[in-house]
Amino acid sequence: MPLISTPAIVLSALRYGETSKIVRLATRDHGVQSAIAKGAYRPKSRFGAALQVLSGGQAHLLLSERRDLHTLTGFDVATLPLSLTSEVPRYATATALAEVMLRVAPAEPHPDAYDVLEEALAVLTDAPTEVLPSLSLKLLWRMVGALGFAPALDRCARDGRPIEPGDIAFSAPEGGALCRQCARSMETTTLPADAREALSQLTSREGTLPPLDSRHAAAHRRLLARYIRYHLAEGATLPALEFWQLRAWDPA
Ligand SMILES: [Zn+2]
């Protein structure tokens, strides 16, 4: 069985038996993989407290050829999620990102999505509180884009016709804006020009963040959550995303 070593982020961790843990890892070089960390709950385990959800580091894996479950022989932890837990919206965004990654769970290498997740966790750790509403939208849209589902905004998602300036008709199921002809026969959400501009900033590669008051931020979260449910969830529930969308921003 080959032994490999790869940068990895823990997406989920479950107790298995008396002393072991099964983790799902986003790895940079081998996609999302499941592995058993034997003895992780023993008092003197070599894993210590490293294997928490959202921990990052170098994973050493003994690959199993017959089964989907590999063996984690070591995890050199580089980042722990402690400072992410300082505020609910910060942690909720991080867990929603991990959930989307886990949901799509490419078993083939997907370094773009891995890099987006790793960078997003670092950015979230240091971001000032006041930018979190727009930053969290930007990071989740970036993950959606890295996984290959960026929305169409300048051209009709159905037929590629250019979209005129001003308000747009947006359809989550169709994957973005629709031209006037297509919008006539579909159910769409109208985005006024300022919301369209904000969405365009949120989905662009540029670092700019649109200023969003709480009402507009909530509307953008609703739109993004609906978009993710259509394109990435395949009918599955996404509890971390639901929490991020609805409850994470309530004042304590
Ligand atoms: Zn069209």
Tab-separated table of C-alpha atoms and ligand atoms in Angstrom:
chain	number	residue	atom	x	y	z
A	1	MET	CA	0.000	0.000	0.000
A	2	PRO	CA	1.480	3.361	-0.997
A	3	LEU	CA	2.179	5.962	1.647
A	4	ILE	CA	1.449	9.502	0.578
A	5	SER	CA	1.848	12.889	2.156
A	6	THR	CA	-0.334	15.853	1.172
A	7	PRO	CA	-1.573	19.205	2.467
A	8	ALA	CA	-5.030	18.575	3.930
A	9	ILE	CA	-7.930	20.198	5.780
A	10	VAL	CA	-10.269	18.226	8.042
A	11	LEU	CA	-13.849	18.553	6.732
A	12	SER	CA	-15.544	16.256	9.214
A	13	ALA	CA	-14.597	13.970	12.071
A	14	LEU	CA	-16.609	11.131	13.588
A	15	ARG	CA	-15.838	8.848	16.465
A	16	TYR	CA	-15.412	5.234	15.401
A	17	GLY	CA	-15.449	2.461	17.992
A	18	GLU	CA	-13.815	3.087	21.337
A	19	THR	CA	-10.703	4.951	20.367
A	20	SER	CA	-10.628	5.739	16.650
A	21	LYS	CA	-11.797	8.599	14.511
A	22	ILE	CA	-12.916	8.632	10.907
A	23	VAL	CA	-12.107	11.883	9.153
A	24	ARG	CA	-13.032	13.264	5.780
A	25	LEU	CA	-10.123	15.244	4.433
A	26	ALA	CA	-9.899	17.777	1.649
A	27	THR	CA	-6.440	17.038	0.295
A	28	ARG	CA	-4.617	19.195	-2.180
A	29	ASP	CA	-3.230	16.339	-4.245
A	30	HIS	CA	-5.845	13.585	-3.955
A	31	GLY	CA	-9.263	15.249	-3.696
A	32	VAL	CA	-11.588	14.508	-0.799
A	33	GLN	CA	-10.727	11.253	0.992
A	34	SER	CA	-11.878	9.350	4.036
A	35	ALA	CA	-9.369	7.963	6.494
A	36	ILE	CA	-9.328	6.250	9.840
A	37	ALA	CA	-7.117	7.648	12.568
A	38	LYS	CA	-6.611	4.627	14.793
A	39	GLY	CA	-6.315	5.357	18.470
A	40	ALA	CA	-7.062	9.070	18.017
A	41	TYR	CA	-9.006	9.060	21.282
A	42	ARG	CA	-6.316	7.361	23.331
A	43	PRO	CA	-4.869	9.690	25.972
A	44	LYS	CA	-1.414	9.665	24.455
A	45	SER	CA	-2.485	9.561	20.822
A	46	ARG	CA	0.012	11.019	18.376
A	47	PHE	CA	-2.864	12.981	16.874
A	48	GLY	CA	-3.446	14.947	20.071
A	49	ALA	CA	-6.046	17.642	19.398
A	50	ALA	CA	-5.001	18.057	15.777
A	51	LEU	CA	-7.942	16.324	14.135
A	52	GLN	CA	-10.661	18.909	14.601
A	53	VAL	CA	-13.006	20.044	11.877
A	54	LEU	CA	-11.195	22.787	9.898
A	55	SER	CA	-7.713	21.899	11.186
A	56	GLY	CA	-5.124	22.185	8.434
A	57	GLY	CA	-1.771	20.521	8.020
A	58	GLN	CA	0.194	17.801	6.321
A	59	ALA	CA	-1.595	14.448	6.232
A	60	HIS	CA	0.268	11.159	5.938
A	61	LEU	CA	-1.964	8.510	4.457
A	62	LEU	CA	-1.558	4.843	3.822
A	63	LEU	CA	-3.728	4.387	0.739
A	64	SER	CA	-5.980	1.405	0.584
A	65	GLU	CA	-6.477	0.048	-2.909
A	66	ARG	CA	-9.522	-2.079	-2.210
A	67	ARG	CA	-11.507	0.179	0.064
A	68	ASP	CA	-12.566	3.802	0.201
A	69	LEU	CA	-11.213	4.143	3.703
A	70	HIS	CA	-7.523	4.915	3.983
A	71	THR	CA	-5.390	4.953	7.103
A	72	LEU	CA	-4.179	8.226	8.509
A	73	THR	CA	-0.769	7.502	9.974
A	74	GLY	CA	0.036	11.084	10.971
A	75	PHE	CA	-1.160	14.671	10.749
A	76	ASP	CA	1.347	17.495	11.186
A	77	VAL	CA	-1.021	20.240	12.207
A	78	ALA	CA	-0.264	23.730	10.919
A	79	THR	CA	-3.499	25.594	11.687
A	80	LEU	CA	-6.187	24.999	14.289
A	81	PRO	CA	-9.603	26.632	13.912
A	82	LEU	CA	-9.513	28.308	17.336
A	83	SER	CA	-9.678	31.912	16.181
A	84	LEU	CA	-12.439	31.041	13.705
A	85	THR	CA	-14.680	30.189	16.633
A	86	SER	CA	-14.470	33.702	18.077
A	87	GLU	CA	-17.677	34.820	16.342
A	88	VAL	CA	-20.670	32.889	15.075
A	89	PRO	CA	-20.736	34.334	11.510
A	90	ARG	CA	-17.021	33.632	11.098
A	91	TYR	CA	-17.309	29.998	12.134
A	92	ALA	CA	-20.618	29.514	10.304
A	93	THR	CA	-19.015	30.687	7.061
A	94	ALA	CA	-16.047	28.363	7.535
A	95	THR	CA	-18.257	25.336	8.222
A	96	ALA	CA	-20.530	26.188	5.274
A	97	LEU	CA	-17.461	26.261	3.005
A	98	ALA	CA	-16.329	22.885	4.355
A	99	GLU	CA	-19.824	21.477	3.874
A	100	VAL	CA	-20.005	22.581	0.231
A	101	MET	CA	-16.584	21.047	-0.411
A	102	LEU	CA	-17.634	17.830	1.318
A	103	ARG	CA	-20.919	17.730	-0.567
A	104	VAL	CA	-19.222	17.914	-3.948
A	105	ALA	CA	-16.390	15.726	-2.636
A	106	PRO	CA	-14.347	15.253	-5.762
A	107	ALA	CA	-12.266	12.109	-5.259
A	108	GLU	CA	-9.995	13.240	-8.081
A	109	PRO	CA	-7.499	16.034	-7.343
A	110	HIS	CA	-9.086	19.474	-7.281
A	111	PRO	CA	-6.278	21.841	-6.262
A	112	ASP	CA	-8.270	24.989	-7.183
A	113	ALA	CA	-11.063	24.189	-4.751
A	114	TYR	CA	-8.526	23.155	-2.130
A	115	ASP	CA	-6.625	26.417	-2.488
A	116	VAL	CA	-9.853	28.422	-2.262
A	117	LEU	CA	-10.800	26.636	0.955
A	118	GLU	CA	-7.365	27.060	2.494
A	119	GLU	CA	-7.163	30.739	1.574
A	120	ALA	CA	-10.741	31.378	2.688
A	121	LEU	CA	-10.038	29.950	6.147
A	122	ALA	CA	-6.941	32.141	6.479
A	123	VAL	CA	-8.823	35.258	5.311
A	124	LEU	CA	-11.741	34.521	7.634
A	125	THR	CA	-9.411	34.095	10.579
A	126	ASP	CA	-8.064	37.631	10.232
A	127	ALA	CA	-10.981	39.580	8.757
A	128	PRO	CA	-12.502	42.468	10.722
A	129	THR	CA	-16.006	41.785	12.004
A	130	GLU	CA	-17.647	44.499	9.914
A	131	VAL	CA	-16.649	42.949	6.577
A	132	LEU	CA	-17.929	39.463	7.425
A	133	PRO	CA	-21.397	39.834	5.804
A	134	SER	CA	-19.993	40.658	2.366
A	135	LEU	CA	-16.764	38.667	2.774
A	136	SER	CA	-18.635	35.468	3.581
A	137	LEU	CA	-20.697	35.851	0.396
A	138	LYS	CA	-17.569	36.457	-1.629
A	139	LEU	CA	-15.792	33.381	-0.229
A	140	LEU	CA	-18.740	31.075	-0.819
A	141	TRP	CA	-19.232	32.379	-4.385
A	142	ARG	CA	-15.510	31.816	-4.939
A	143	MET	CA	-15.873	28.203	-3.828
A	144	VAL	CA	-18.895	27.767	-6.123
A	145	GLY	CA	-16.782	29.154	-8.975
A	146	ALA	CA	-13.779	26.939	-8.168
A	147	LEU	CA	-16.056	23.903	-8.287
A	148	GLY	CA	-17.146	24.950	-11.778
A	149	PHE	CA	-20.557	26.517	-11.151
A	150	ALA	CA	-19.939	30.276	-11.441
A	151	PRO	CA	-23.177	32.074	-12.370
A	152	ALA	CA	-23.594	33.808	-15.739
A	153	LEU	CA	-24.261	37.522	-15.264
A	154	ASP	CA	-23.285	39.297	-18.492
A	155	ARG	CA	-24.702	36.719	-20.866
A	156	CYS	CA	-27.951	34.801	-20.730
A	157	ALA	CA	-27.450	31.518	-18.853
A	158	ARG	CA	-29.674	29.737	-21.404
A	159	ASP	CA	-28.683	31.034	-24.812
A	160	GLY	CA	-25.670	33.296	-24.294
A	161	ARG	CA	-27.363	36.496	-25.526
A	162	PRO	CA	-25.766	39.602	-23.982
A	163	ILE	CA	-27.599	40.950	-20.952
A	164	GLU	CA	-28.501	44.628	-21.150
A	165	PRO	CA	-27.443	47.085	-18.448
A	166	GLY	CA	-29.806	47.712	-15.539
A	167	ASP	CA	-32.060	45.266	-13.720
A	168	ILE	CA	-31.601	41.561	-14.392
A	169	ALA	CA	-33.832	38.539	-14.177
A	170	PHE	CA	-31.898	35.927	-12.200
A	171	SER	CA	-32.708	32.224	-12.158
A	172	ALA	CA	-30.862	29.969	-9.729
A	173	PRO	CA	-31.936	26.764	-11.540
A	174	GLU	CA	-30.786	28.127	-14.923
A	175	GLY	CA	-27.454	29.234	-13.468
A	176	GLY	CA	-27.592	33.020	-13.667
A	177	ALA	CA	-29.121	35.950	-15.512
A	178	LEU	CA	-31.619	35.441	-18.321
A	179	CYS	CA	-32.207	37.632	-21.363
A	180	ARG	CA	-35.639	39.220	-21.816
A	181	GLN	CA	-36.864	36.501	-24.164
A	182	CYS	CA	-35.892	33.634	-21.858
A	183	ALA	CA	-37.080	35.446	-18.720
A	184	ARG	CA	-40.621	35.608	-20.130
A	185	SER	CA	-41.117	31.870	-19.867
A	186	MET	CA	-39.268	31.217	-16.602
A	187	GLU	CA	-39.668	32.006	-12.954
A	188	THR	CA	-36.976	34.521	-12.056
A	189	THR	CA	-35.894	36.858	-9.286
A	190	THR	CA	-35.492	40.469	-10.336
A	191	LEU	CA	-32.231	41.997	-9.209
A	192	PRO	CA	-32.224	45.807	-9.336
A	193	ALA	CA	-29.118	47.375	-10.869
A	194	ASP	CA	-27.421	47.941	-7.484
A	195	ALA	CA	-27.984	44.315	-6.419
A	196	ARG	CA	-26.705	43.179	-9.792
A	197	GLU	CA	-23.578	45.311	-9.343
A	198	ALA	CA	-23.059	43.887	-5.850
A	199	LEU	CA	-23.456	40.320	-7.150
A	200	SER	CA	-21.012	41.032	-9.914
A	201	GLN	CA	-18.460	42.212	-7.329
A	202	LEU	CA	-19.157	39.216	-5.100
A	203	THR	CA	-18.549	36.781	-7.952
A	204	SER	CA	-15.559	38.529	-9.513
A	205	ARG	CA	-11.959	37.595	-8.890
A	206	GLU	CA	-11.164	41.135	-7.782
A	207	GLY	CA	-10.817	41.670	-4.069
A	208	THR	CA	-13.416	44.432	-3.790
A	209	LEU	CA	-16.335	43.897	-1.441
A	210	PRO	CA	-19.644	45.682	-1.983
A	211	PRO	CA	-21.067	47.559	0.993
A	212	LEU	CA	-24.214	45.669	2.061
A	213	ASP	CA	-26.642	46.632	4.783
A	214	SER	CA	-28.162	43.785	6.759
A	215	ARG	CA	-31.291	43.553	4.616
A	216	HIS	CA	-29.339	43.347	1.357
A	217	ALA	CA	-26.808	40.938	2.846
A	218	ALA	CA	-29.691	38.658	3.879
A	219	ALA	CA	-31.152	38.797	0.354
A	220	HIS	CA	-27.766	37.888	-1.141
A	221	ARG	CA	-27.405	34.977	1.297
A	222	ARG	CA	-30.829	33.704	0.280
A	223	LEU	CA	-29.908	33.881	-3.396
A	224	LEU	CA	-26.559	32.149	-2.877
A	225	ALA	CA	-28.017	29.396	-0.691
A	226	ARG	CA	-30.711	28.711	-3.292
A	227	TYR	CA	-28.069	28.644	-6.024
A	228	ILE	CA	-25.922	26.167	-4.092
A	229	ARG	CA	-28.917	23.939	-3.366
A	230	TYR	CA	-29.724	23.750	-7.076
A	231	HIS	CA	-26.253	23.234	-8.406
A	232	LEU	CA	-24.246	21.498	-5.709
A	233	ALA	CA	-26.553	19.787	-3.237
A	234	GLU	CA	-28.422	17.334	-5.491
A	235	GLY	CA	-31.325	17.253	-3.070
A	236	ALA	CA	-29.234	16.727	0.047
A	237	THR	CA	-29.761	18.981	3.044
A	238	LEU	CA	-26.912	21.297	3.896
A	239	PRO	CA	-27.356	22.110	7.586
A	240	ALA	CA	-24.251	24.291	7.903
A	241	LEU	CA	-25.301	26.335	4.884
A	242	GLU	CA	-28.843	26.698	6.244
A	243	PHE	CA	-27.462	27.883	9.556
A	244	TRP	CA	-25.139	30.342	7.814
A	245	GLN	CA	-27.976	31.715	5.723
A	246	LEU	CA	-30.608	32.159	8.414
A	247	ARG	CA	-29.415	32.149	11.978
A	248	ALA	CA	-25.728	32.979	12.086
A	249	TRP	CA	-26.331	36.707	11.755
A	250	ASP	CA	-28.991	37.175	14.401
A	251	PRO	CA	-27.751	39.528	17.078
A	252	ALA	CA	-26.944	37.488	20.195
B	1	ZN	ZN	-31.818	33.944	-23.180
